PDB file of C-alpha atoms in Angstrom:
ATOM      1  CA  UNK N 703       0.000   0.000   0.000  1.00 72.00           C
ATOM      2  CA  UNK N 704       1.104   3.554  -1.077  1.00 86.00           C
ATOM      3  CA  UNK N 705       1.521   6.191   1.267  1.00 91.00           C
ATOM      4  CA  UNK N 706      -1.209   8.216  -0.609  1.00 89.00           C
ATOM      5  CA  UNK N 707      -3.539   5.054  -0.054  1.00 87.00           C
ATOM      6  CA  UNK N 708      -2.379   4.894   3.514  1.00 92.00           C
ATOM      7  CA  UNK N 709      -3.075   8.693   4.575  1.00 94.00           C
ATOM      8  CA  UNK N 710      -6.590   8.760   2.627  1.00 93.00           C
ATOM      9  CA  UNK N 711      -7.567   5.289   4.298  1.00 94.00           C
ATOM     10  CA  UNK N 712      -6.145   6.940   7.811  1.00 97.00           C
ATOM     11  CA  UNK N 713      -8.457   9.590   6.786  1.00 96.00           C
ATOM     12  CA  UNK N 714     -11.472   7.698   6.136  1.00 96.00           C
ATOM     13  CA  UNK N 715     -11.287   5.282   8.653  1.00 97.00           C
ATOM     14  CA  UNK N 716     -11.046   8.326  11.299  1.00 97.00           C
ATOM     15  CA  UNK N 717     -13.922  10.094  10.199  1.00 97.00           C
ATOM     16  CA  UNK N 718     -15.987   7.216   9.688  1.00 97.00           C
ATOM     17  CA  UNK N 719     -15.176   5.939  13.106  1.00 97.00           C
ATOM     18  CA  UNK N 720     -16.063   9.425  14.796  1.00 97.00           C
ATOM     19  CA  UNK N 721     -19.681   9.426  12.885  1.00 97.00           C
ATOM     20  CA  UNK N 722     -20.080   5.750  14.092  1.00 96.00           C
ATOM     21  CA  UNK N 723     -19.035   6.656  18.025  1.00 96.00           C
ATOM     22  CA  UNK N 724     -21.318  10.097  17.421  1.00 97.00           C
ATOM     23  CA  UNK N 725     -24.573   7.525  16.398  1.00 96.00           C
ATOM     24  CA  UNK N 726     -23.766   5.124  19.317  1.00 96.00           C
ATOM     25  CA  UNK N 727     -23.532   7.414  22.077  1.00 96.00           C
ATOM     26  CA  UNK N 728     -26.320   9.934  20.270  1.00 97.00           C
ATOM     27  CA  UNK N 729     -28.573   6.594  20.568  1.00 96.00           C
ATOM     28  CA  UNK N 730     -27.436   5.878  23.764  1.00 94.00           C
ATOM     29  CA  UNK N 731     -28.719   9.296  25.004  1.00 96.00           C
ATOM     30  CA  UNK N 732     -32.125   8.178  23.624  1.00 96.00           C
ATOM     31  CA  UNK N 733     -32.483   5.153  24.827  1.00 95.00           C
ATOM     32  CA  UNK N 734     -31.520   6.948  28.067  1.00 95.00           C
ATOM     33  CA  UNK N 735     -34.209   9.270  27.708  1.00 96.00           C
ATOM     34  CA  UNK N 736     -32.187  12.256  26.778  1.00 95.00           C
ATOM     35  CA  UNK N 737     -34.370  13.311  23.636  1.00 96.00           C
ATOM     36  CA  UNK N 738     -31.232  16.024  22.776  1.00 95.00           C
ATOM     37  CA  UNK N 739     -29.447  12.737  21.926  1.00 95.00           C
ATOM     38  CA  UNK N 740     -26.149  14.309  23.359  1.00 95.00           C
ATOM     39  CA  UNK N 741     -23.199  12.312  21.429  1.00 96.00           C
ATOM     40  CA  UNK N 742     -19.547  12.210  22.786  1.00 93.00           C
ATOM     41  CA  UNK N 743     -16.472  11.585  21.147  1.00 93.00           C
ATOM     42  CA  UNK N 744     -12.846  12.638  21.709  1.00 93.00           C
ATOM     43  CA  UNK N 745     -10.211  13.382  19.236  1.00 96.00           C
ATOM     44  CA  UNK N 746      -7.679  10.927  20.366  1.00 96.00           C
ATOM     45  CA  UNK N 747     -10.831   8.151  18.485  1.00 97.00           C
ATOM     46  CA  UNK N 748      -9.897  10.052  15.493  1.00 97.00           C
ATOM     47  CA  UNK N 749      -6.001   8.382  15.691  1.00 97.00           C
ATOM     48  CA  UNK N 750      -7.313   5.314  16.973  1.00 97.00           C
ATOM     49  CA  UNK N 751     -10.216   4.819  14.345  1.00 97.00           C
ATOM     50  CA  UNK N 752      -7.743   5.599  11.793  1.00 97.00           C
ATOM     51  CA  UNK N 753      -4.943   3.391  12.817  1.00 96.00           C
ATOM     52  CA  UNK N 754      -7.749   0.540  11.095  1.00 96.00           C
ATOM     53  CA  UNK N 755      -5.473   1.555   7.722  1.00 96.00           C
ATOM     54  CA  UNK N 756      -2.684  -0.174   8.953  1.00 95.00           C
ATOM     55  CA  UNK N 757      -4.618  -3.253   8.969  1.00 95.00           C
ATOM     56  CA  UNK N 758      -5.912  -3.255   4.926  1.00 92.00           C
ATOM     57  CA  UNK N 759      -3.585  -6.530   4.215  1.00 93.00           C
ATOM     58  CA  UNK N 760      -6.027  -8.087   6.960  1.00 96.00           C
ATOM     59  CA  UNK N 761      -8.911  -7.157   5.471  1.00 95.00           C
ATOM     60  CA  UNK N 762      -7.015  -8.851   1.990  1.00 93.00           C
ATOM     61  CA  UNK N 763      -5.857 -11.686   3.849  1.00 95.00           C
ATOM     62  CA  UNK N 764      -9.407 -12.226   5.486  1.00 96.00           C
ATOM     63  CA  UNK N 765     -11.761 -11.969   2.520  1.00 92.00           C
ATOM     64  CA  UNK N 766     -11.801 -15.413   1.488  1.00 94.00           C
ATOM     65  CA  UNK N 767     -12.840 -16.298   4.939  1.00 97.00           C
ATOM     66  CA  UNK N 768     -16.887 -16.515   5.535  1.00 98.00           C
ATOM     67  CA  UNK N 769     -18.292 -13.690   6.892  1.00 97.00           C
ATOM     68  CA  UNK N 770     -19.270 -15.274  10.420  1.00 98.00           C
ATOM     69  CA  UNK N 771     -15.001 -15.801  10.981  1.00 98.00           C
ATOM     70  CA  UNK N 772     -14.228 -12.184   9.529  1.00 98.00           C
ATOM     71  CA  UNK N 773     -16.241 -10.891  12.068  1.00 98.00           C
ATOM     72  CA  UNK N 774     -15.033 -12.741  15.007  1.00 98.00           C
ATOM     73  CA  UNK N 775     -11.892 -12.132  14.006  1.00 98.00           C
ATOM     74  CA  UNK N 776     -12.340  -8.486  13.479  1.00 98.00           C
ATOM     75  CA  UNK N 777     -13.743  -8.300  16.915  1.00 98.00           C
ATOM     76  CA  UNK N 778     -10.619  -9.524  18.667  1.00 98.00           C
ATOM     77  CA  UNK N 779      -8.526  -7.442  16.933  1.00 97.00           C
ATOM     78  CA  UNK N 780     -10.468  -4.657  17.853  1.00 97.00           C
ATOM     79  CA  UNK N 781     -10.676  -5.524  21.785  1.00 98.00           C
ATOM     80  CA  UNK N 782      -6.966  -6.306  21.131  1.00 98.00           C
ATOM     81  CA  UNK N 783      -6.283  -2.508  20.119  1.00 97.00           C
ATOM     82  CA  UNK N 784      -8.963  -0.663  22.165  1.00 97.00           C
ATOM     83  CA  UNK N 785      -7.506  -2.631  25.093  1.00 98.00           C
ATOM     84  CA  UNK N 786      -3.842  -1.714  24.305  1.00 98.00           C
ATOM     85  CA  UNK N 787      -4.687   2.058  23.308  1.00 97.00           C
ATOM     86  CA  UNK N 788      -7.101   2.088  26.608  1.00 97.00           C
ATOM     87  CA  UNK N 789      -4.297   1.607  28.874  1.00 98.00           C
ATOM     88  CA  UNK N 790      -1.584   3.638  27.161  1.00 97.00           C
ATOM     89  CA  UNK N 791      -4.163   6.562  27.285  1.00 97.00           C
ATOM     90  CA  UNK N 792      -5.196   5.866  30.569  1.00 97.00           C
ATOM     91  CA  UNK N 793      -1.324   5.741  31.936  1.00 97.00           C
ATOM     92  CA  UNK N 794      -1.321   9.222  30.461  1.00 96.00           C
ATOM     93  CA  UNK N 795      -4.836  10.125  31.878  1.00 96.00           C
ATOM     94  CA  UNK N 796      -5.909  10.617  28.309  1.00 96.00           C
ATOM     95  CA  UNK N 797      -8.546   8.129  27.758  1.00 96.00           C
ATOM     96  CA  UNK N 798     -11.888   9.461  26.631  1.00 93.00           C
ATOM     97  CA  UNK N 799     -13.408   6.455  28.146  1.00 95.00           C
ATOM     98  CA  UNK N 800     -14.093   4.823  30.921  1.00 96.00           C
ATOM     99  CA  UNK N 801     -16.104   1.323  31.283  1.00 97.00           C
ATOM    100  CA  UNK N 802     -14.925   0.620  35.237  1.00 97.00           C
ATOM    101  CA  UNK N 803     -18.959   0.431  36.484  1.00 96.00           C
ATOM    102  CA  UNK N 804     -20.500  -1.235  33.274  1.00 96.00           C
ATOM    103  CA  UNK N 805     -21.443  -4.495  33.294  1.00 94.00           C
ATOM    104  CA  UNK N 806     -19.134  -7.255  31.063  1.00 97.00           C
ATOM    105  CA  UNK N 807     -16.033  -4.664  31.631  1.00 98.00           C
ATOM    106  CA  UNK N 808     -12.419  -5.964  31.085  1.00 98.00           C
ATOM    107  CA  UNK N 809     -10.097  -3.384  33.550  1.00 97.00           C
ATOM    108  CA  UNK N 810     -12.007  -0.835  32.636  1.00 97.00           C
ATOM    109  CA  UNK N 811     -10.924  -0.352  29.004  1.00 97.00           C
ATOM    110  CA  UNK N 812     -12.925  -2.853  27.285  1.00 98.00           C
ATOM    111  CA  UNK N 813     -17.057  -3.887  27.225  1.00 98.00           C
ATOM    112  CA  UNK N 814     -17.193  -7.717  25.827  1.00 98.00           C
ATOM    113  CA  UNK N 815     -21.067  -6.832  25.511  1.00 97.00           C
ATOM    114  CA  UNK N 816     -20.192  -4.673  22.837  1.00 97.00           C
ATOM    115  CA  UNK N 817     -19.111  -7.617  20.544  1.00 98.00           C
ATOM    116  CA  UNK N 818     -21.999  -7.287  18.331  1.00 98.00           C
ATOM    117  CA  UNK N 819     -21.160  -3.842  17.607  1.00 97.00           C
ATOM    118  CA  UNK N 820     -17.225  -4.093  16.783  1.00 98.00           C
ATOM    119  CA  UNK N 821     -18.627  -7.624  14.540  1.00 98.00           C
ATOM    120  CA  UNK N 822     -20.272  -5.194  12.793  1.00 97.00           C
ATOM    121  CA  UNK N 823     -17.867  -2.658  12.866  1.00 97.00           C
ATOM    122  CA  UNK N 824     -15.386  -4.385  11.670  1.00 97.00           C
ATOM    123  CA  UNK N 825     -17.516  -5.723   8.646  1.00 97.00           C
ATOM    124  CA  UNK N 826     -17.905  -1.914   7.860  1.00 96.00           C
ATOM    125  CA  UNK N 827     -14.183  -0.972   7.936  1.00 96.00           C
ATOM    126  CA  UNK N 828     -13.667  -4.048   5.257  1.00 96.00           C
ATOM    127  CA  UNK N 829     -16.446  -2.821   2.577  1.00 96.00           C
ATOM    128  CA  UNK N 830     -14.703   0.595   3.744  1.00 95.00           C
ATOM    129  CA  UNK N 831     -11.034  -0.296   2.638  1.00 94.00           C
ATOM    130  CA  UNK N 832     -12.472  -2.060  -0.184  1.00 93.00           C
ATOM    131  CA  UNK N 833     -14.250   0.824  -1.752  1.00 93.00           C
ATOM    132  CA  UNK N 834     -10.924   3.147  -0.678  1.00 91.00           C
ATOM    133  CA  UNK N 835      -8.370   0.493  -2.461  1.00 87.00           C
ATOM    134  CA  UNK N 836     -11.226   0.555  -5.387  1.00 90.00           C
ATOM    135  CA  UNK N 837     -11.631   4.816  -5.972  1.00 89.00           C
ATOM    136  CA  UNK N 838      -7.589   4.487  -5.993  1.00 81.00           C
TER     137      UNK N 838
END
C-alpha cells in the first residue's frame, strides 16, 4: 500500500469511526431518555479509528474467509487494540473512556457486551477499505 492510499484510508477510517461513536452514544442518550441525543467523542478516536489503515492486508488476507469468521476475528482485533490504546491513554490520563462500572467490563478499558457492535464494525471498515483500495 502507497503512502497516498495509507493517509486517505487513515483519513477515512477516522472520520468514519467518529460518525459511528457520534450515532452510538447519540442513541445511547435516547435510549436513556435524553431526547437532545447528546453524542460524545474525543479526538484521540480520530487516531485510533484511523490506525484501522494499517490493517488493509487483513482485510485482503481475510476476505476469502466466511463472513461469520471475519467478524469474530475483526472483533478480537479490535478488543486487542482498544484494550492496548485504553491503557496507554489511561497511563497518560488521556482516555476518553471509561467502562470501570459497566457491566461485562475488562479493567475498565474494554465492554465484551459490545461484541456485536465491533462484529459489525469491523464488517464496515472491510467494505470501507475495499471501496478506498477501489476509488484508488
Amino acid at each position: 500500500m502507497d503512502m497516498t492510499t495509507l493517509l486517505f484510508s487513515f483519513l477515512i477510517f477516522g472520520i468514519l469511526g467518529w460518525c459511528l461513536e457520534i450515532l452510538w452514544t447519540g442513541l445511547g442518550s435516547l435510549f436513556r431518555g435524553d431526547f437532545s441525543m447528546k453524542a460524545t467523542t474525543g479526538v484521540w478516536m480520530f487516531f485510533i479509528y484511523g490506525s484501522a489503515a494499517f490493517f488493509g492486508p487483513v482485510f485482503t488476507l481475510l476476505s476469502a474467509f466466511p463472513l461469520i469468521l471475519r467478524g469474530l476475528i475483526y472483533v478480537v482485533i479490535i478488543f486487542a487494540v482498544e484494550f492496548a490504546t485504553g491503557l496507554g491513554l489511561r497511563s497518560f490520563n488521556a482516555c476518553p473512556w471509561d467502562y470501570s462500572n459497566a457491566r461485562m467490563n475488562v479493567m475498565g478499558v474494554i465492554r465484551l457486551d459490545y461484541a456485536p457492535a465491533w462484529f459489525a464494525a469491523g464488517l464496515l471498515f472491510e467494505a470501507a477499505h475495499g471501496m478506498v483500495v477501489a476509488v484508488l
